[in-house]
């Protein structure tokens, strides 16, 4: 399905140089609805240019298989992908920061793309981010996400304030 473009006017007219930086895509999740997790993974992988996609790292942060039995299917499903997939599962919930840091330590790509497990990405989201990090290896590029619900993407409101501000404080 086509993901709506909520970017500010004029963004679609911008062009970026081709980047050959490799990207490790990291998803961590805990008790996530399987359809949302898979949609997040599929749309992200489909939107990344082939020369950039290095690997997919999934970190199951102690999901409850009794309450969410469908999550047992994640590893067999993603093992069929043509991209290099690495799956890790904790027996207990270690927390968002720990599981993201764990995934980052496992990564072997040039750049880390740490994703929420309930987002939908559109083609063209990666080049502007890589343009920033390719020009300054110390830079941290953070996109604004439109979050998903079980019935589809939520309405985008351009003044959400989600993400990290220029002061690097998390705004939620």
PDB file of N, CA and C in Angstrom, residues 132-141:
ATOM      1  N   UNK A 132      22.736  13.688   5.998  1.00  0.00           N
ATOM      2  CA  UNK A 132      23.199  14.342   7.229  1.00  0.00           C
ATOM      3  C   UNK A 132      24.367  13.578   7.842  1.00  0.00           C
ATOM      4  N   UNK A 133      24.202  12.268   8.007  1.00  0.00           N
ATOM      5  CA  UNK A 133      25.246  11.483   8.679  1.00  0.00           C
ATOM      6  C   UNK A 133      26.467  11.261   7.787  1.00  0.00           C
ATOM      7  N   UNK A 134      26.281  11.227   6.469  1.00  0.00           N
ATOM      8  CA  UNK A 134      27.437  11.091   5.573  1.00  0.00           C
ATOM      9  C   UNK A 134      28.323  12.331   5.628  1.00  0.00           C
ATOM     10  N   UNK A 135      27.726  13.488   5.864  1.00  0.00           N
ATOM     11  CA  UNK A 135      28.483  14.738   5.915  1.00  0.00           C
ATOM     12  C   UNK A 135      29.053  15.040   7.291  1.00  0.00           C
ATOM     13  N   UNK A 136      28.586  14.350   8.311  1.00  0.00           N
ATOM     14  CA  UNK A 136      29.094  14.547   9.669  1.00  0.00           C
ATOM     15  C   UNK A 136      28.861  13.264  10.449  1.00  0.00           C
ATOM     16  N   UNK A 137      29.907  12.463  10.613  1.00  0.00           N
ATOM     17  CA  UNK A 137      29.747  11.162  11.252  1.00  0.00           C
ATOM     18  C   UNK A 137      29.302  11.280  12.707  1.00  0.00           C
ATOM     19  N   UNK A 138      29.407  12.449  13.306  1.00  0.00           N
ATOM     20  CA  UNK A 138      28.958  12.644  14.691  1.00  0.00           C
ATOM     21  C   UNK A 138      27.482  13.037  14.768  1.00  0.00           C
ATOM     22  N   UNK A 139      26.883  13.286  13.618  1.00  0.00           N
ATOM     23  CA  UNK A 139      25.496  13.753  13.589  1.00  0.00           C
ATOM     24  C   UNK A 139      24.521  12.636  13.937  1.00  0.00           C
ATOM     25  N   UNK A 140      23.395  13.045  14.474  1.00  0.00           N
ATOM     26  CA  UNK A 140      22.308  12.129  14.773  1.00  0.00           C
ATOM     27  C   UNK A 140      21.085  12.671  14.037  1.00  0.00           C
ATOM     28  N   UNK A 141      20.619  11.921  13.056  1.00  0.00           N
ATOM     29  CA  UNK A 141      19.462  12.347  12.266  1.00  0.00           C
ATOM     30  C   UNK A 141      18.238  11.592  12.767  1.00  0.00           C
TER      31      UNK A 141
END
